[in-house]
Each structure stands twice: as C-alpha cells, then as structure tokens.
Amino acid sequence: MVQPTSLKQRIRNGEIVNGVGVSMESGREDLERILQQGRVDFFNVDCQHGPQSEDRIVSFCASAEALGVPVILRIKHTRHTYLIGNYLDLGPAGILVPEVKEEATVREAVHFFYYPQFGGRSWGGSARHGIEDRSDRLEYAAWWNATGVLWLQLESVEAVINCRKLALDGVDVLTFGPNDLMFDIERYRRPPFRTVEDCVRHVAREMEGTPVAVSLALLDPSEREKYIDMGLTVLQTPMVI
C-alpha cells in the first residue's frame, strides 16, 4: 500500500500539490527561508542545465529530507535513464526525465526506477531517501515502489500527441519544457498545437480518468486557477534561488 502521507499518494489522489524550483547550491538555511514563505510539497532541482556533483546531490537531498520535503531531480539527459537507480541512490525522492519522445525511453526509466519485482533497480546506497527508517531490503523496496515519484517531461509535438502511449504503468506525472516545446511547434507551417497552453490542455484531457497527473511550472502565478480548472494538480514555481 502507498503511504497515505507520501507525495506519490497525494498526487495519485488528485490533490493539488505545490513545488518550488531551487538551485543545487541552496543550503539548508535557504530552503528554510523558502518554506517560511508558504506551503511547499516538493523541491525541484534541475541537473540538466546546470552543474552537478554526486556529493552535492547527497548534501542537498539530506538537507531537504531533514526538513521533510522530498526532492525531484531532473537528470542530465534523456539517454541517462539507465543511470536512474544511481541518481536515486544519492537521495532524491523522485526523478524527472527530460525530452521524452519514445516509449522505449519510458520503459527503461520505469525499469531502473523501481525495485523488483516491478522493476530492475539494483540494491544499495546509504544516502537513499527514507533508508534510515527501513533497513530491511524487502521492506524498503516495497516502500520505495509505493513512494518514489517518476516524472516525464514532454518537449515536442510528437510527445504531446503520443502522451497516452508514454504514460505507462509506473509513471506518476507528465510535465512540460515550454521553451523546447515552442521550438518544436515553430518547425511546423501548420502545427497541430499553436501554443504551450494548447499542448497542456490536450495532455490534461488525455490523462483524465488515469492515475497520471499533469504538471506545469507557472511563470505567472495569476494563471494558477486557470490551469487547475484545466485539470492540472501538480503546480510548480520557477527557480527562486
């Protein structure tokens, strides 16, 4: 059973959850200051477009976990799905895979994200999210499989059109990379979608009745209710530090 208080369960229950994008360089005091400004359900960290080190990931995730806030880590590249287990051993509570287009990418991500018998993630890592409270192998594996949050980022017209095929069992959230998505839309003389909002609306309709949530980083906080009305339940504030 999924832990009733876990981020994954809240997402799957359709609750509105709120995340904040933060820099990997943020220290505990920085994170505490963010938490004083309002409700934060998760921190979102981007390793795709910024520097990363394994030591820094461990330190950052430990600080966030001590404050009771899970970390969603965007990995460096789409083709690095085979490294998802290694990233998770450093402490994130979830992984975001960027620029997803192909079902094969999702299958590999699911395989390395979850432990057997659902997936094929390797056992190990003293910095793993929640490991201190669950030293037994089978107990932790079951807990992780019911708790870890797997995100896919859609950044092409093709991915938006095929979102139902990409939303395989084990995927929790579909989100968007607005700038790369617009680059792709601009390739068409007659694009099937003209704006990111059109894409978001389409994916939200396609995910109706499924356990997969739809997410967006809001550049304009005043648009929050508009996107909630579309069916989005996972909302993010862009990087604040």
PDB file of C-alpha atoms in Angstrom:
ATOM      1  CA  MET A   1       0.000   0.000   0.000  1.00  0.00           C
ATOM      2  CA  VAL A   2       1.139   3.535  -0.751  1.00  0.00           C
ATOM      3  CA  GLN A   3       1.920   5.560   2.363  1.00  0.00           C
ATOM      4  CA  PRO A   4      -1.117   7.842   2.926  1.00  0.00           C
ATOM      5  CA  THR A   5       1.079  10.894   3.532  1.00  0.00           C
ATOM      6  CA  SER A   6       3.502  10.337   0.641  1.00  0.00           C
ATOM      7  CA  LEU A   7       3.798  12.789  -2.219  1.00  0.00           C
ATOM      8  CA  LYS A   8       3.069   9.962  -4.646  1.00  0.00           C
ATOM      9  CA  GLN A   9      -0.200   9.079  -2.933  1.00  0.00           C
ATOM     10  CA  ARG A  10      -1.297  12.695  -2.772  1.00  0.00           C
ATOM     11  CA  ILE A  11      -0.577  13.080  -6.485  1.00  0.00           C
ATOM     12  CA  ARG A  12      -2.455   9.894  -7.324  1.00  0.00           C
ATOM     13  CA  ASN A  13      -5.371  11.044  -5.157  1.00  0.00           C
ATOM     14  CA  GLY A  14      -5.643  14.155  -7.317  1.00  0.00           C
ATOM     15  CA  GLU A  15      -4.670  16.581  -4.563  1.00  0.00           C
ATOM     16  CA  ILE A  16      -3.244  19.954  -5.547  1.00  0.00           C
ATOM     17  CA  VAL A  17       0.453  19.885  -4.669  1.00  0.00           C
ATOM     18  CA  ASN A  18       2.957  22.704  -4.947  1.00  0.00           C
ATOM     19  CA  GLY A  19       6.637  22.588  -5.796  1.00  0.00           C
ATOM     20  CA  VAL A  20       9.442  25.121  -5.986  1.00  0.00           C
ATOM     21  CA  GLY A  21      12.428  25.055  -8.293  1.00  0.00           C
ATOM     22  CA  VAL A  22      15.645  25.566  -6.358  1.00  0.00           C
ATOM     23  CA  SER A  23      19.336  25.631  -7.162  1.00  0.00           C
ATOM     24  CA  MET A  24      21.554  22.728  -6.173  1.00  0.00           C
ATOM     25  CA  GLU A  25      23.698  25.347  -4.440  1.00  0.00           C
ATOM     26  CA  SER A  26      20.926  26.132  -1.962  1.00  0.00           C
ATOM     27  CA  GLY A  27      21.852  25.376   1.640  1.00  0.00           C
ATOM     28  CA  ARG A  28      19.572  24.373   4.461  1.00  0.00           C
ATOM     29  CA  GLU A  29      19.076  27.983   5.546  1.00  0.00           C
ATOM     30  CA  ASP A  30      17.987  28.866   2.003  1.00  0.00           C
ATOM     31  CA  LEU A  31      15.479  26.027   1.994  1.00  0.00           C
ATOM     32  CA  GLU A  32      14.145  27.020   5.408  1.00  0.00           C
ATOM     33  CA  ARG A  33      13.601  30.555   4.123  1.00  0.00           C
ATOM     34  CA  ILE A  34      11.589  29.225   1.179  1.00  0.00           C
ATOM     35  CA  LEU A  35       9.435  27.126   3.493  1.00  0.00           C
ATOM     36  CA  GLN A  36       8.638  30.202   5.578  1.00  0.00           C
ATOM     37  CA  GLN A  37       7.063  31.835   2.507  1.00  0.00           C
ATOM     38  CA  GLY A  38       4.293  29.266   2.054  1.00  0.00           C
ATOM     39  CA  ARG A  39       3.392  25.645   1.564  1.00  0.00           C
ATOM     40  CA  VAL A  40       5.952  23.597  -0.388  1.00  0.00           C
ATOM     41  CA  ASP A  41       5.283  19.924  -1.124  1.00  0.00           C
ATOM     42  CA  PHE A  42       8.484  19.237  -3.050  1.00  0.00           C
ATOM     43  CA  PHE A  43      11.687  20.860  -4.277  1.00  0.00           C
ATOM     44  CA  ASN A  44      12.508  20.563  -7.976  1.00  0.00           C
ATOM     45  CA  VAL A  45      16.211  20.519  -8.897  1.00  0.00           C
ATOM     46  CA  ASP A  46      17.498  20.797 -12.467  1.00  0.00           C
ATOM     47  CA  CYS A  47      20.691  18.891 -13.249  1.00  0.00           C
ATOM     48  CA  GLN A  48      20.046  19.008 -16.998  1.00  0.00           C
ATOM     49  CA  HIS A  49      21.042  22.638 -17.496  1.00  0.00           C
ATOM     50  CA  GLY A  50      23.293  23.221 -14.520  1.00  0.00           C
ATOM     51  CA  PRO A  51      26.397  21.795 -12.872  1.00  0.00           C
ATOM     52  CA  GLN A  52      26.035  18.726 -10.737  1.00  0.00           C
ATOM     53  CA  SER A  53      28.198  16.622  -8.483  1.00  0.00           C
ATOM     54  CA  GLU A  54      27.237  13.474  -6.647  1.00  0.00           C
ATOM     55  CA  ASP A  55      28.455  14.869  -3.333  1.00  0.00           C
ATOM     56  CA  ARG A  56      26.348  17.988  -3.793  1.00  0.00           C
ATOM     57  CA  ILE A  57      23.237  15.949  -4.660  1.00  0.00           C
ATOM     58  CA  VAL A  58      23.698  13.891  -1.492  1.00  0.00           C
ATOM     59  CA  SER A  59      24.153  17.003   0.643  1.00  0.00           C
ATOM     60  CA  PHE A  60      21.198  18.855  -0.878  1.00  0.00           C
ATOM     61  CA  CYS A  61      18.824  15.886  -0.601  1.00  0.00           C
ATOM     62  CA  ALA A  62      19.863  15.295   3.013  1.00  0.00           C
ATOM     63  CA  SER A  63      19.073  18.921   3.875  1.00  0.00           C
ATOM     64  CA  ALA A  64      15.682  18.722   2.199  1.00  0.00           C
ATOM     65  CA  GLU A  65      14.831  15.383   3.797  1.00  0.00           C
ATOM     66  CA  ALA A  66      15.698  16.764   7.240  1.00  0.00           C
ATOM     67  CA  LEU A  67      13.077  19.460   6.572  1.00  0.00           C
ATOM     68  CA  GLY A  68      10.545  16.858   5.469  1.00  0.00           C
ATOM     69  CA  VAL A  69      10.443  17.957   1.818  1.00  0.00           C
ATOM     70  CA  PRO A  70      11.054  15.426  -0.986  1.00  0.00           C
ATOM     71  CA  VAL A  71      13.361  16.293  -3.894  1.00  0.00           C
ATOM     72  CA  ILE A  72      12.515  15.735  -7.559  1.00  0.00           C
ATOM     73  CA  LEU A  73      15.731  15.625  -9.601  1.00  0.00           C
ATOM     74  CA  ARG A  74      15.798  16.292 -13.349  1.00  0.00           C
ATOM     75  CA  ILE A  75      18.519  14.080 -14.789  1.00  0.00           C
ATOM     76  CA  LYS A  76      21.218  15.281 -17.160  1.00  0.00           C
ATOM     77  CA  HIS A  77      19.957  13.732 -20.396  1.00  0.00           C
ATOM     78  CA  THR A  78      17.142  11.627 -21.797  1.00  0.00           C
ATOM     79  CA  ARG A  79      19.557   8.822 -22.599  1.00  0.00           C
ATOM     80  CA  HIS A  80      20.665   8.626 -18.971  1.00  0.00           C
ATOM     81  CA  THR A  81      17.595   6.639 -17.917  1.00  0.00           C
ATOM     82  CA  TYR A  82      19.907   3.673 -17.340  1.00  0.00           C
ATOM     83  CA  LEU A  83      21.502   5.752 -14.540  1.00  0.00           C
ATOM     84  CA  ILE A  84      18.239   6.493 -12.725  1.00  0.00           C
ATOM     85  CA  GLY A  85      18.972   3.950  -9.997  1.00  0.00           C
ATOM     86  CA  ASN A  86      22.380   5.536  -9.447  1.00  0.00           C
ATOM     87  CA  TYR A  87      20.812   9.005  -9.150  1.00  0.00           C
ATOM     88  CA  LEU A  88      18.253   7.665  -6.683  1.00  0.00           C
ATOM     89  CA  ASP A  89      20.972   6.159  -4.517  1.00  0.00           C
ATOM     90  CA  LEU A  90      22.078   9.758  -3.849  1.00  0.00           C
ATOM     91  CA  GLY A  91      18.849  10.750  -2.101  1.00  0.00           C
ATOM     92  CA  PRO A  92      16.112  12.112  -4.413  1.00  0.00           C
ATOM     93  CA  ALA A  93      12.521  11.061  -3.811  1.00  0.00           C
ATOM     94  CA  GLY A  94      11.738  11.280  -7.498  1.00  0.00           C
ATOM     95  CA  ILE A  95      13.240  11.609 -10.957  1.00  0.00           C
ATOM     96  CA  LEU A  96      12.252  13.791 -13.900  1.00  0.00           C
ATOM     97  CA  VAL A  97      13.338  12.541 -17.333  1.00  0.00           C
ATOM     98  CA  PRO A  98      13.665  15.399 -19.862  1.00  0.00           C
ATOM     99  CA  GLU A  99      12.762  15.458 -23.574  1.00  0.00           C
ATOM    100  CA  VAL A 100      10.888  12.162 -23.594  1.00  0.00           C
ATOM    101  CA  LYS A 101       9.583  11.093 -27.007  1.00  0.00           C
ATOM    102  CA  GLU A 102       9.801   7.318 -27.210  1.00  0.00           C
ATOM    103  CA  GLU A 103       8.006   4.570 -25.327  1.00  0.00           C
ATOM    104  CA  ALA A 104      11.302   2.675 -25.090  1.00  0.00           C
ATOM    105  CA  THR A 105      12.732   5.531 -23.016  1.00  0.00           C
ATOM    106  CA  VAL A 106       9.821   5.278 -20.595  1.00  0.00           C
ATOM    107  CA  ARG A 107      10.146   1.507 -20.278  1.00  0.00           C
ATOM    108  CA  GLU A 108      13.830   1.857 -19.419  1.00  0.00           C
ATOM    109  CA  ALA A 109      13.071   4.634 -16.927  1.00  0.00           C
ATOM    110  CA  VAL A 110      10.437   2.527 -15.170  1.00  0.00           C
ATOM    111  CA  HIS A 111      12.785  -0.469 -15.080  1.00  0.00           C
ATOM    112  CA  PHE A 112      15.622   1.390 -13.363  1.00  0.00           C
ATOM    113  CA  PHE A 113      13.347   3.481 -11.125  1.00  0.00           C
ATOM    114  CA  TYR A 114      11.540   0.632  -9.359  1.00  0.00           C
ATOM    115  CA  TYR A 115      12.884  -2.351  -7.428  1.00  0.00           C
ATOM    116  CA  PRO A 116      11.986  -5.954  -8.335  1.00  0.00           C
ATOM    117  CA  GLN A 117       9.633  -7.444  -8.922  1.00  0.00           C
ATOM    118  CA  PHE A 118       8.060  -4.453 -10.678  1.00  0.00           C
ATOM    119  CA  GLY A 119      11.370  -3.044 -11.921  1.00  0.00           C
ATOM    120  CA  GLY A 120      15.050  -3.888 -12.001  1.00  0.00           C
ATOM    121  CA  ARG A 121      16.731  -1.267  -9.813  1.00  0.00           C
ATOM    122  CA  SER A 122      19.877  -2.523  -8.089  1.00  0.00           C
ATOM    123  CA  TRP A 123      20.040  -2.660  -4.294  1.00  0.00           C
ATOM    124  CA  GLY A 124      22.425  -0.364  -2.431  1.00  0.00           C
ATOM    125  CA  GLY A 125      23.201   3.164  -1.322  1.00  0.00           C
ATOM    126  CA  SER A 126      23.365   4.588   2.191  1.00  0.00           C
ATOM    127  CA  ALA A 127      22.080   8.036   1.118  1.00  0.00           C
ATOM    128  CA  ARG A 128      18.777   6.813  -0.326  1.00  0.00           C
ATOM    129  CA  HIS A 129      15.594   8.679   0.504  1.00  0.00           C
ATOM    130  CA  GLY A 130      13.955   7.106   3.564  1.00  0.00           C
ATOM    131  CA  ILE A 131      16.566   4.361   4.045  1.00  0.00           C
ATOM    132  CA  GLU A 132      17.362   5.255   7.672  1.00  0.00           C
ATOM    133  CA  ASP A 133      13.910   4.157   8.784  1.00  0.00           C
ATOM    134  CA  ARG A 134      13.823   0.968   6.700  1.00  0.00           C
ATOM    135  CA  SER A 135      16.954  -1.160   6.745  1.00  0.00           C
ATOM    136  CA  ASP A 136      15.251  -4.390   5.649  1.00  0.00           C
ATOM    137  CA  ARG A 137      15.711  -4.989   1.928  1.00  0.00           C
ATOM    138  CA  LEU A 138      12.182  -6.135   1.126  1.00  0.00           C
ATOM    139  CA  GLU A 139      10.571  -3.564   3.397  1.00  0.00           C
ATOM    140  CA  TYR A 140      12.463  -0.691   1.795  1.00  0.00           C
ATOM    141  CA  ALA A 141      11.922  -1.952  -1.756  1.00  0.00           C
ATOM    142  CA  ALA A 142       8.173  -2.209  -1.192  1.00  0.00           C
ATOM    143  CA  TRP A 143       8.107   1.215   0.459  1.00  0.00           C
ATOM    144  CA  TRP A 144      10.084   2.816  -2.368  1.00  0.00           C
ATOM    145  CA  ASN A 145       7.940   1.260  -5.085  1.00  0.00           C
ATOM    146  CA  ALA A 146       4.905   2.756  -3.345  1.00  0.00           C
ATOM    147  CA  THR A 147       6.541   6.135  -2.666  1.00  0.00           C
ATOM    148  CA  GLY A 148       9.002   7.200  -5.381  1.00  0.00           C
ATOM    149  CA  VAL A 149       7.648   9.652  -7.967  1.00  0.00           C
ATOM    150  CA  LEU A 150       8.540   9.267 -11.656  1.00  0.00           C
ATOM    151  CA  TRP A 151       8.072  12.269 -13.942  1.00  0.00           C
ATOM    152  CA  LEU A 152       8.333  12.620 -17.710  1.00  0.00           C
ATOM    153  CA  GLN A 153       8.918  15.963 -19.418  1.00  0.00           C
ATOM    154  CA  LEU A 154       7.214  16.474 -22.783  1.00  0.00           C
ATOM    155  CA  GLU A 155       9.077  18.902 -25.030  1.00  0.00           C
ATOM    156  CA  SER A 156       7.896  18.072 -28.548  1.00  0.00           C
ATOM    157  CA  VAL A 157       4.665  17.967 -30.555  1.00  0.00           C
ATOM    158  CA  GLU A 158       5.244  14.242 -31.059  1.00  0.00           C
ATOM    159  CA  ALA A 159       5.387  13.624 -27.310  1.00  0.00           C
ATOM    160  CA  VAL A 160       2.234  15.656 -26.709  1.00  0.00           C
ATOM    161  CA  ILE A 161       0.320  13.737 -29.384  1.00  0.00           C
ATOM    162  CA  ASN A 162       1.549  10.401 -28.015  1.00  0.00           C
ATOM    163  CA  CYS A 163       1.177  11.244 -24.318  1.00  0.00           C
ATOM    164  CA  ARG A 164      -1.172   8.327 -23.620  1.00  0.00           C
ATOM    165  CA  LYS A 165       1.373   5.876 -25.023  1.00  0.00           C
ATOM    166  CA  LEU A 166       4.091   7.401 -22.843  1.00  0.00           C
ATOM    167  CA  ALA A 167       2.010   7.308 -19.650  1.00  0.00           C
ATOM    168  CA  LEU A 168       2.926   3.704 -18.836  1.00  0.00           C
ATOM    169  CA  ASP A 169       2.276   1.973 -15.535  1.00  0.00           C
ATOM    170  CA  GLY A 170       4.738   3.430 -13.037  1.00  0.00           C
ATOM    171  CA  VAL A 171       4.674   6.968 -14.442  1.00  0.00           C
ATOM    172  CA  ASP A 172       3.212   9.477 -11.977  1.00  0.00           C
ATOM    173  CA  VAL A 173       3.481  12.910 -13.593  1.00  0.00           C
ATOM    174  CA  LEU A 174       3.678  14.420 -17.081  1.00  0.00           C
ATOM    175  CA  THR A 175       5.119  17.916 -17.254  1.00  0.00           C
ATOM    176  CA  PHE A 176       6.397  20.258 -19.976  1.00  0.00           C
ATOM    177  CA  GLY A 177       9.513  22.052 -21.144  1.00  0.00           C
ATOM    178  CA  PRO A 178       7.830  25.175 -22.578  1.00  0.00           C
ATOM    179  CA  ASN A 179      10.788  26.669 -24.457  1.00  0.00           C
ATOM    180  CA  ASP A 180      11.891  23.494 -26.229  1.00  0.00           C
ATOM    181  CA  LEU A 181       8.246  22.695 -26.902  1.00  0.00           C
ATOM    182  CA  MET A 182       7.836  26.060 -28.635  1.00  0.00           C
ATOM    183  CA  PHE A 183      10.974  25.423 -30.706  1.00  0.00           C
ATOM    184  CA  ASP A 184       9.316  22.226 -31.940  1.00  0.00           C
ATOM    185  CA  ILE A 185       5.956  23.871 -32.612  1.00  0.00           C
ATOM    186  CA  GLU A 186       7.766  26.531 -34.674  1.00  0.00           C
ATOM    187  CA  ARG A 187       9.125  23.841 -37.022  1.00  0.00           C
ATOM    188  CA  TYR A 188       5.620  23.362 -38.486  1.00  0.00           C
ATOM    189  CA  ARG A 189       3.925  25.516 -41.075  1.00  0.00           C
ATOM    190  CA  ARG A 190       0.561  24.325 -39.731  1.00  0.00           C
ATOM    191  CA  PRO A 191       1.270  22.996 -36.244  1.00  0.00           C
ATOM    192  CA  PRO A 192      -1.359  20.791 -34.603  1.00  0.00           C
ATOM    193  CA  PHE A 193      -0.857  22.909 -31.467  1.00  0.00           C
ATOM    194  CA  ARG A 194      -0.031  26.599 -31.644  1.00  0.00           C
ATOM    195  CA  THR A 195       0.889  27.305 -28.034  1.00  0.00           C
ATOM    196  CA  VAL A 196       2.166  25.544 -24.938  1.00  0.00           C
ATOM    197  CA  GLU A 197      -1.257  26.137 -23.407  1.00  0.00           C
ATOM    198  CA  ASP A 198      -2.839  24.188 -26.278  1.00  0.00           C
ATOM    199  CA  CYS A 199      -0.452  21.309 -25.530  1.00  0.00           C
ATOM    200  CA  VAL A 200      -1.169  21.403 -21.803  1.00  0.00           C
ATOM    201  CA  ARG A 201      -4.909  21.378 -22.426  1.00  0.00           C
ATOM    202  CA  HIS A 202      -4.602  18.386 -24.774  1.00  0.00           C
ATOM    203  CA  VAL A 203      -2.486  16.338 -22.344  1.00  0.00           C
ATOM    204  CA  ALA A 204      -4.805  17.181 -19.436  1.00  0.00           C
ATOM    205  CA  ARG A 205      -7.777  15.877 -21.428  1.00  0.00           C
ATOM    206  CA  GLU A 206      -5.886  12.729 -22.417  1.00  0.00           C
ATOM    207  CA  MET A 207      -4.943  11.991 -18.802  1.00  0.00           C
ATOM    208  CA  GLU A 208      -8.493  12.334 -17.477  1.00  0.00           C
ATOM    209  CA  GLY A 209      -9.504   9.162 -15.673  1.00  0.00           C
ATOM    210  CA  THR A 210      -5.910   7.911 -15.358  1.00  0.00           C
ATOM    211  CA  PRO A 211      -3.645   7.913 -12.269  1.00  0.00           C
ATOM    212  CA  VAL A 212      -1.138  10.149 -14.087  1.00  0.00           C
ATOM    213  CA  ALA A 213      -1.085  13.808 -13.027  1.00  0.00           C
ATOM    214  CA  VAL A 214      -0.269  16.763 -15.276  1.00  0.00           C
ATOM    215  CA  SER A 215       2.118  19.478 -14.114  1.00  0.00           C
ATOM    216  CA  LEU A 216       3.413  22.861 -15.210  1.00  0.00           C
ATOM    217  CA  ALA A 217       5.866  25.441 -13.906  1.00  0.00           C
ATOM    218  CA  LEU A 218       3.868  28.665 -13.689  1.00  0.00           C
ATOM    219  CA  LEU A 219       5.707  31.771 -14.844  1.00  0.00           C
ATOM    220  CA  ASP A 220       2.673  33.864 -13.915  1.00  0.00           C
ATOM    221  CA  PRO A 221       1.134  32.937 -10.533  1.00  0.00           C
ATOM    222  CA  SER A 222      -2.121  34.621 -11.561  1.00  0.00           C
ATOM    223  CA  GLU A 223      -2.698  31.757 -14.032  1.00  0.00           C
ATOM    224  CA  ARG A 224      -2.807  29.162 -11.256  1.00  0.00           C
ATOM    225  CA  GLU A 225      -6.587  28.789 -11.145  1.00  0.00           C
ATOM    226  CA  LYS A 226      -6.815  28.660 -14.930  1.00  0.00           C
ATOM    227  CA  TYR A 227      -4.563  25.616 -15.057  1.00  0.00           C
ATOM    228  CA  ILE A 228      -6.265  23.970 -12.096  1.00  0.00           C
ATOM    229  CA  ASP A 229      -9.539  24.356 -14.000  1.00  0.00           C
ATOM    230  CA  MET A 230      -7.861  22.553 -16.934  1.00  0.00           C
ATOM    231  CA  GLY A 231      -7.188  19.613 -14.650  1.00  0.00           C
ATOM    232  CA  LEU A 232      -3.606  20.238 -13.546  1.00  0.00           C
ATOM    233  CA  THR A 233      -2.905  19.169  -9.988  1.00  0.00           C
ATOM    234  CA  VAL A 234       0.896  19.468  -9.696  1.00  0.00           C
ATOM    235  CA  LEU A 235       1.977  23.099  -9.893  1.00  0.00           C
ATOM    236  CA  GLN A 236       5.484  24.490  -9.715  1.00  0.00           C
ATOM    237  CA  THR A 237       7.063  27.854  -9.093  1.00  0.00           C
ATOM    238  CA  PRO A 238      10.193  28.506 -11.195  1.00  0.00           C
ATOM    239  CA  MET A 239      13.603  28.624  -9.564  1.00  0.00           C
ATOM    240  CA  VAL A 240      13.747  31.082  -6.689  1.00  0.00           C
ATOM    241  CA  ILE A 241      17.388  30.609  -5.636  1.00  0.00           C
TER     242      ILE A 241
END
